[in-house]
XYZ file of C-alpha atoms in Angstrom:
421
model
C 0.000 0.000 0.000
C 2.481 2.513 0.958
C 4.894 1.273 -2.000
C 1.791 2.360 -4.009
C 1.126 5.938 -2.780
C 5.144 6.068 -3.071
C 5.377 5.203 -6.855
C 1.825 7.088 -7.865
C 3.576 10.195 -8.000
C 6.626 8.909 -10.572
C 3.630 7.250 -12.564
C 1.618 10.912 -12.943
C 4.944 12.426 -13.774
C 5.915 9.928 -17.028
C 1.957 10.236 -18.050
C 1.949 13.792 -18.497
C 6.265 13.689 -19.569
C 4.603 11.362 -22.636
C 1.667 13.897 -23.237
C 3.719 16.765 -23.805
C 6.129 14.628 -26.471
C 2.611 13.773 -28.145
C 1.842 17.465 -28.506
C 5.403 18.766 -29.560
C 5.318 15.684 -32.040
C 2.115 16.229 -33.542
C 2.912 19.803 -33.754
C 6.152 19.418 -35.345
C 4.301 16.437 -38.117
C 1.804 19.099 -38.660
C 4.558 21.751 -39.404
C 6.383 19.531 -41.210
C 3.365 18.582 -43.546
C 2.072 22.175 -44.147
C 5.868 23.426 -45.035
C 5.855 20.253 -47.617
C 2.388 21.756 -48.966
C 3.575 25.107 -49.209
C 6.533 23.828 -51.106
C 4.789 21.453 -53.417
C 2.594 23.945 -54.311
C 5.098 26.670 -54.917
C 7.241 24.341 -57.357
C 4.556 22.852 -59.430
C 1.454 25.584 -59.056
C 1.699 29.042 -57.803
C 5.649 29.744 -59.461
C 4.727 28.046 -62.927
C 1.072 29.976 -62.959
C 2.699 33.202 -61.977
C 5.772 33.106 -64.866
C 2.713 32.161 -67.296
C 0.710 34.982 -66.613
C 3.953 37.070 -66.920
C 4.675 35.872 -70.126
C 1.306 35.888 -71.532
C 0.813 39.666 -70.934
C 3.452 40.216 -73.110
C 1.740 38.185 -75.824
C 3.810 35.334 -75.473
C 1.452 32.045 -76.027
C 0.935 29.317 -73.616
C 0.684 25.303 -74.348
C -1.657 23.598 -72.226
C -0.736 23.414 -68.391
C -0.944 20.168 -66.453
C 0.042 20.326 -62.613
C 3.226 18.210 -62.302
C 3.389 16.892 -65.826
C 3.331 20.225 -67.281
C 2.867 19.912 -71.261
C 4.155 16.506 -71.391
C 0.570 14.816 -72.244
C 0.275 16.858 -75.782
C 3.598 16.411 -76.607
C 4.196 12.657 -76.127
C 0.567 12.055 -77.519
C 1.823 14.021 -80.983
C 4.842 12.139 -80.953
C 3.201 9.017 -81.002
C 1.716 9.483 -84.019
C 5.162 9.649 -85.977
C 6.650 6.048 -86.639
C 9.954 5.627 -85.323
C 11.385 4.687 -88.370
C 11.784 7.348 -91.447
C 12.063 6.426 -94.997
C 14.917 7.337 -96.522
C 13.004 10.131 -98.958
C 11.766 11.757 -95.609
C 14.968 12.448 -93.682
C 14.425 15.524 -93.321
C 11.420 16.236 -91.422
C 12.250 14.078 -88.270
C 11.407 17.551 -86.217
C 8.124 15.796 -84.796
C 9.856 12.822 -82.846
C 13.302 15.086 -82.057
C 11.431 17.819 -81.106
C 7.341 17.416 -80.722
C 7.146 20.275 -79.275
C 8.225 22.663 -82.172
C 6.102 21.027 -84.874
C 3.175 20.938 -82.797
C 3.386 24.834 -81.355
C 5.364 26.928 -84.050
C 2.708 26.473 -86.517
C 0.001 27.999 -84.670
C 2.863 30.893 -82.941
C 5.135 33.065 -84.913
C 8.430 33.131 -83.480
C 7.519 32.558 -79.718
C 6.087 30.238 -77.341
C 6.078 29.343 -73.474
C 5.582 25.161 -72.699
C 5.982 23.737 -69.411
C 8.552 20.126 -69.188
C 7.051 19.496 -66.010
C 7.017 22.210 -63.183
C 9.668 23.974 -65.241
C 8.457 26.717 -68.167
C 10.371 26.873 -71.128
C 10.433 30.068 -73.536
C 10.694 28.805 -76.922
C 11.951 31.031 -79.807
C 13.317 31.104 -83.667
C 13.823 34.626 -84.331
C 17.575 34.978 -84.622
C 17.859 38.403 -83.140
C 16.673 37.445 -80.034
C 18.777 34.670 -79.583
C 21.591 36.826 -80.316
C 20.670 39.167 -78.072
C 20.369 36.471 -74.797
C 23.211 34.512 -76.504
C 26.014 37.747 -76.776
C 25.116 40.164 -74.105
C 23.150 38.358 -71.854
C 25.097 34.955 -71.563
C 26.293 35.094 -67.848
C 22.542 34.917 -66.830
C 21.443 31.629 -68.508
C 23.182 28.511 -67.947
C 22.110 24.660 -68.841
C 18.795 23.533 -68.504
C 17.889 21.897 -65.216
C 17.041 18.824 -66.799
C 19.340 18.674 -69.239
C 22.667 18.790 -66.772
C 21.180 16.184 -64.672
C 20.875 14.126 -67.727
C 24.123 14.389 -69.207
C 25.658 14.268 -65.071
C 23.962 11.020 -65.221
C 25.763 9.887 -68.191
C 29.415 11.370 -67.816
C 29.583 12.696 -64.023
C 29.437 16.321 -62.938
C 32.943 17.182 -63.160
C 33.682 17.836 -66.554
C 34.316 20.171 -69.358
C 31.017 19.635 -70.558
C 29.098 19.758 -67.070
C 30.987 21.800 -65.085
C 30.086 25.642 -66.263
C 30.848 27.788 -62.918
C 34.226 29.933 -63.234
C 37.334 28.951 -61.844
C 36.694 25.661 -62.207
C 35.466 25.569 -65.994
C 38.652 27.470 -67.165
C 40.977 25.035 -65.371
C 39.437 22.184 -66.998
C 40.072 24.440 -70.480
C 43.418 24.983 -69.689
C 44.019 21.917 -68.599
C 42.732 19.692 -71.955
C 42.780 22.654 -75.003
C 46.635 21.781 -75.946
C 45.419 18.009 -76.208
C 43.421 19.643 -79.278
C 45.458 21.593 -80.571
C 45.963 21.117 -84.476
C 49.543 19.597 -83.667
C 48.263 17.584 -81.071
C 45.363 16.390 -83.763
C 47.622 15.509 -86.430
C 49.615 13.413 -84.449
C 46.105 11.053 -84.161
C 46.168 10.198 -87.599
C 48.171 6.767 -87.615
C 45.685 5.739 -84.942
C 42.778 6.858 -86.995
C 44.073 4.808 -89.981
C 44.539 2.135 -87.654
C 41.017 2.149 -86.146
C 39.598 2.360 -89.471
C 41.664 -0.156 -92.203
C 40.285 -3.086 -90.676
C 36.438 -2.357 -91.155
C 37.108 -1.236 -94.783
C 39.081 -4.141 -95.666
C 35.892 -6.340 -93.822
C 33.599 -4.205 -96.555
C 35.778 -5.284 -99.443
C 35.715 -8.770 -98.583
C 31.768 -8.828 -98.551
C 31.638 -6.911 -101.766
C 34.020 -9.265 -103.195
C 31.937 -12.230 -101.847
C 28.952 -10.926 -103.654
C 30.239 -10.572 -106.725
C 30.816 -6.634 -106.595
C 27.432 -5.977 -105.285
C 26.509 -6.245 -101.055
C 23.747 -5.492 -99.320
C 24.502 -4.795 -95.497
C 24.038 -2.312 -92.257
C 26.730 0.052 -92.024
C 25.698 1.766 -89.102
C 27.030 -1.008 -86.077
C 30.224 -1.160 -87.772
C 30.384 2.581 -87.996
C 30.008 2.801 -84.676
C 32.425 0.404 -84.077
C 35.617 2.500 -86.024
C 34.375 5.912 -84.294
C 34.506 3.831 -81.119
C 37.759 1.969 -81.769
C 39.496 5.794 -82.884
C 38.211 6.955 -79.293
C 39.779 4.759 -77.166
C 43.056 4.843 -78.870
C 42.587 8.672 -78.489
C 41.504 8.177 -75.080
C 42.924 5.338 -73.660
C 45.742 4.018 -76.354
C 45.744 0.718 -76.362
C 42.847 -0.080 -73.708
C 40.250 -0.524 -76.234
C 38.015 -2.829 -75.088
C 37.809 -0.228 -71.463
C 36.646 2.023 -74.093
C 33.759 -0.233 -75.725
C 32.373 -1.240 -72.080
C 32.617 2.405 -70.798
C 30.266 3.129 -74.150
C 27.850 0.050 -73.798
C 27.844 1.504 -70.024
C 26.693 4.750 -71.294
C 24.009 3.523 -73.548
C 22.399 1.495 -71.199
C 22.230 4.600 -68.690
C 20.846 6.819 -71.435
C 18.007 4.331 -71.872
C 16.899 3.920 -68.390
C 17.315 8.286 -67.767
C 15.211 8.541 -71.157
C 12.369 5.556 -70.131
C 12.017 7.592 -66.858
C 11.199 10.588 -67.971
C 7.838 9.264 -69.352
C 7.265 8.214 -65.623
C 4.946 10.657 -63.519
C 7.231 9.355 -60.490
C 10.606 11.287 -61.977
C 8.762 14.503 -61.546
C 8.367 13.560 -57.976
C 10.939 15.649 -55.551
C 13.778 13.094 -54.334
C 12.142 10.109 -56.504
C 15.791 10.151 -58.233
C 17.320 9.310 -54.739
C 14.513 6.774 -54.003
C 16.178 2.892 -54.014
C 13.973 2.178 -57.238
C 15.475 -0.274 -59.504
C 16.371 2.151 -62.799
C 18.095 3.818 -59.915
C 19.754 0.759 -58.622
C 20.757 -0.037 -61.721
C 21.716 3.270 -62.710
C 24.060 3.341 -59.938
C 25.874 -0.050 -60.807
C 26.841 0.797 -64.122
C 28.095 4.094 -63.227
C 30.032 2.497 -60.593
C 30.950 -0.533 -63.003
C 32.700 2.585 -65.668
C 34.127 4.155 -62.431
C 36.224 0.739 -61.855
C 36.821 0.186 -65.486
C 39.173 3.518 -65.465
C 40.510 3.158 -62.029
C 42.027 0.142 -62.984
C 43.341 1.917 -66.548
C 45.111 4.568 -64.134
C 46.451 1.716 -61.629
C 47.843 -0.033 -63.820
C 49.668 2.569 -65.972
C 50.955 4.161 -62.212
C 52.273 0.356 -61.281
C 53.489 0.471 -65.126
C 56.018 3.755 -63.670
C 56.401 2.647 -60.423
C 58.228 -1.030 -61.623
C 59.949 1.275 -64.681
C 58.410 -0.868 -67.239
C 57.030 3.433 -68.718
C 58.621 6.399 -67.938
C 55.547 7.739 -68.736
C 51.260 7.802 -68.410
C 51.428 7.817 -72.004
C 50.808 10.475 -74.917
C 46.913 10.224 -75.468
C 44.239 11.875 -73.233
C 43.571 9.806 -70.099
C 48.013 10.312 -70.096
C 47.779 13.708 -70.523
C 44.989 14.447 -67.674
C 47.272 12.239 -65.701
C 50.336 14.403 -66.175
C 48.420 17.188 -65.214
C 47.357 16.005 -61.694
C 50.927 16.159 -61.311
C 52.380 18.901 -62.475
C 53.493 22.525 -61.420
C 50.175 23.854 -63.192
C 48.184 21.120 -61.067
C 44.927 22.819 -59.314
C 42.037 21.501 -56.678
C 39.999 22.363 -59.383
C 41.240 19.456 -61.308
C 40.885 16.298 -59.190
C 41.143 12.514 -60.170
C 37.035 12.622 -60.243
C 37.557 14.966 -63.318
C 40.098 12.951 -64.996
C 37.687 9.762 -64.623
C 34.426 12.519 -65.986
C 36.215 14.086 -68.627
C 37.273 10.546 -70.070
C 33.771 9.129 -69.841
C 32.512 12.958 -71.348
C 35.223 12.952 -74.208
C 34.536 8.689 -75.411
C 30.539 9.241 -75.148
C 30.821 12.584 -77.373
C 33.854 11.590 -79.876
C 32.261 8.333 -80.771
C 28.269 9.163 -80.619
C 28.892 12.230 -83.001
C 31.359 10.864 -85.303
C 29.626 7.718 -86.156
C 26.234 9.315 -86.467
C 27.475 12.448 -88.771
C 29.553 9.369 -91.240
C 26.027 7.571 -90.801
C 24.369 10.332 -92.232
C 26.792 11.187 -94.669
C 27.005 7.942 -95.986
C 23.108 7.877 -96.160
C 23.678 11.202 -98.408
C 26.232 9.726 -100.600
C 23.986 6.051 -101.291
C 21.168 8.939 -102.490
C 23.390 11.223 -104.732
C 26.056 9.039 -106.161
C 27.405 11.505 -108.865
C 28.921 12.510 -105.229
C 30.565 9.616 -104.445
C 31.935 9.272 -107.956
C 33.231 12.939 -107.077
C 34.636 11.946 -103.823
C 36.464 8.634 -104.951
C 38.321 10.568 -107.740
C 39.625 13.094 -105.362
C 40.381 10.912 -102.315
C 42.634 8.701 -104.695
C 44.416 11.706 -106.624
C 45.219 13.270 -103.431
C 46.242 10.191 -101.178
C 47.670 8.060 -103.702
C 47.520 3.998 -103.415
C 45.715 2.597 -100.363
C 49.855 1.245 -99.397
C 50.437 4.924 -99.366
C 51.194 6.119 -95.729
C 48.210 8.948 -95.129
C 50.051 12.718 -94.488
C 47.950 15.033 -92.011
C 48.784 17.210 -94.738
C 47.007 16.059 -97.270
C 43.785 16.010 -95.615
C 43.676 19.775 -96.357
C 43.549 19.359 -99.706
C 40.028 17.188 -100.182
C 37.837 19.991 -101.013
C 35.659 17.580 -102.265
C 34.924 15.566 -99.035
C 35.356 18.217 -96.867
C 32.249 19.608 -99.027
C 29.979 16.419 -98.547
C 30.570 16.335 -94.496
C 29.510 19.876 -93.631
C 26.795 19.811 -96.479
C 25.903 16.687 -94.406
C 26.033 18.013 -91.165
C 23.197 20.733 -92.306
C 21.170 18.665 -93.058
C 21.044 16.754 -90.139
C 22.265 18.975 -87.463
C 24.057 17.579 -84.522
C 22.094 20.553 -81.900
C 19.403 21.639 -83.531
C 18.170 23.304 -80.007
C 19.720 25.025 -77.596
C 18.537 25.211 -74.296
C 19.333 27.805 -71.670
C 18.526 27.772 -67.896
C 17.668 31.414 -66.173
């Protein structure tokens, strides 16, 4: 009895201890939930409203507005109505599944109009003087799109030449990998360029031999596979097949990034830290490319360290290398941008290349009075195929030079650029 009235007390005390943490919790949840409200509604409702109704008093017109989703639901619906595949005769008009969005606004806009890629309202314009205008005096206030630098930080890291776009950092990445560019430093590629390419040709031959003088075959995965073989001896000299997994790596991120942006869940703030499995996945493969070089650069420092090279080595990853070493080395310049900028310079060398001599080619099988043109001049200038190719020479094939940047208007590499204010 008295051990009761002795503990009562204690008991009274912890009861109204656990009411008070009840209150402070539920008011912090509530808190909590009202500031996520407030936010939510601010990204996807009250900010993308408010810059509409700015830019449609200045007679700017809007697409359709979706919370969350934006425009999306017009634009993937139009683009569904386009066939993925393009006959040859209608090459150019693939605007409606590159760009929906143009083809389905411009027509019924002049030169302007305002679409929303989820919470995020895009200005879209043609008229050349205003892009001049933003592009030459008002550059410093745009930078990538949102979307667009998480993309291509997906794909090739965030420390890069081609990511990275604040200032110190940017020009010490310039510095750093312009003189690898240089037309010196270009010239001196050529033996490797022959060397990534002889093989492939002399596989064509053979199959047009086979056939009697005629073949009929795809050009395009063997393309790919010179424009990829010239990049990693570039790149990575002799470490070729690092190159073609680093690539296959890349591809396979580029289709998971893409298939999730049809999802309603990427729009979702966090989703892309969520444990999903495109994320998991994701994650592995840029972890898998991560190892691929980090065993390029250990071996090549073991290769120094037991004097079997006296150097990294004369092509890029070699030259990044030498400059995390040297008197000019920087913090801005760390051995996460030498394993970025190899990943950024493989995925652009060898997915431009190979589709620009795709298209060419594609060009050349449709006007062959061209390629007549073209054969004539490539053998008067370089001589025999035993001939050793001169750098030199190169300058001299008006003719070719003519078919790849006649090719390369017709099927533009960028035909948008994006800007982020």
């Amino acid at each position: 009895m008295g051990d009761a009235v002795d503990n009562s007390p204690v008991v009274t005390f912890a009861m109204k201890g656990s009411h008070e943490f009840q209150k402070y919790a539920f008011t912090i949840a509530v808190t909590i939930v009202v500031l996520t409200v407030h936010l939510l509604l601010q990204k996807y409702l009250w900010k993308p409203l408010r810059m509409r109704r700015i830019m449609t008093k200045q007679g700017v017109a809007a697409a359709p507005f979706h919370i969350v989703v934006g425009s999306l639901p017009e634009c993937f619906a139009f683009m569904s109505k386009y066939s993925g595949d393009l006959h040859v005769d209608d090459h150019y008009d693939a605007t409606p599944t590159v760009s929906p969005m143009n083809t389905l606004y411009f027509p019924k806009n002049e030169n302007f109009f305002l679409y929303a890629w989820g919470s995020e309202q895009r200005l879209t314009t043609r008229d050349p003087e205003f892009v001049k205008e933003v592009l030459l005096t008002r550059s410093s206030d745009f930078g990538r799109a949102k979307l667009n630098a998480y993309i291509l930080g997906q794909i090739i890291g965030h420390e890069s030449l081609a990511t990275v776009e604040e200032d110190p950092v940017h020009a010490t990445h310039r510095r750093i990998l312009n003189p690898y560019f240089f037309p010196e430093a270009i010239k001196a590629m050529v033996n490797s360029m022959v060397e990534g390419t002889v093989s492939t040709l002399q596989m064509w031959e053979e199959k047009v031999k086979q056939g009697g003088g005629v073949a009929e075959f795809d050009v395009q995965p063997d393309v790919h596979a010179i424009s990829g073989k010239i990049i990693s001896l570039a790149a990575f000299s002799n470490d070729f097949e690092t190159g073609r997994q680093i690539y296959e790596n890349q591809k396979s991120i580029i289709e998971i990034v893409f298939k999730s942006l049809g999802s309603l869940l990427f729009y979702i703030p966090g989703s892309r830290f969520l444990p999903t499995k495109q994320n998991k996945e994701v994650a592995r493969l840029q972890k898998a490319n991560h190892d691929l070089l980090a065993n390029v650069i250990e071996k090549r420092k073991k290769a120094i360290a037991n004097g079997t090279e006296v150097s990294y080595g004369n092509d890029l990853l070699g030259h990044m290398l030498r400059a995390l070493e040297g008197k000019g080395a920087s913090v801005d310049f760390n051995l996460k941008s030498v394993f970025n900028n190899a990943e950024a310079f493989y995925f652009a060398g060898q997915d431009t290349v190979a589709s620009a001599m795709n298209f060419a080619l594609l060009m050349l099988a449709r006007h062959p009075e061209w390629q007549d043109r073209a054969r004539k001049e490539v053998n008067e200038v370089c001589g025999s195929r035993n001939d050793a190719i001169d750098a030199a020479k190169l300058n001299r094939l008006k003719t070719v030079s003519a078919v790849q940047k006649h090719s390369c208007v017709l099927s533009s590499s960028k035909i948008i650029s994006k800007k982020h204010f």
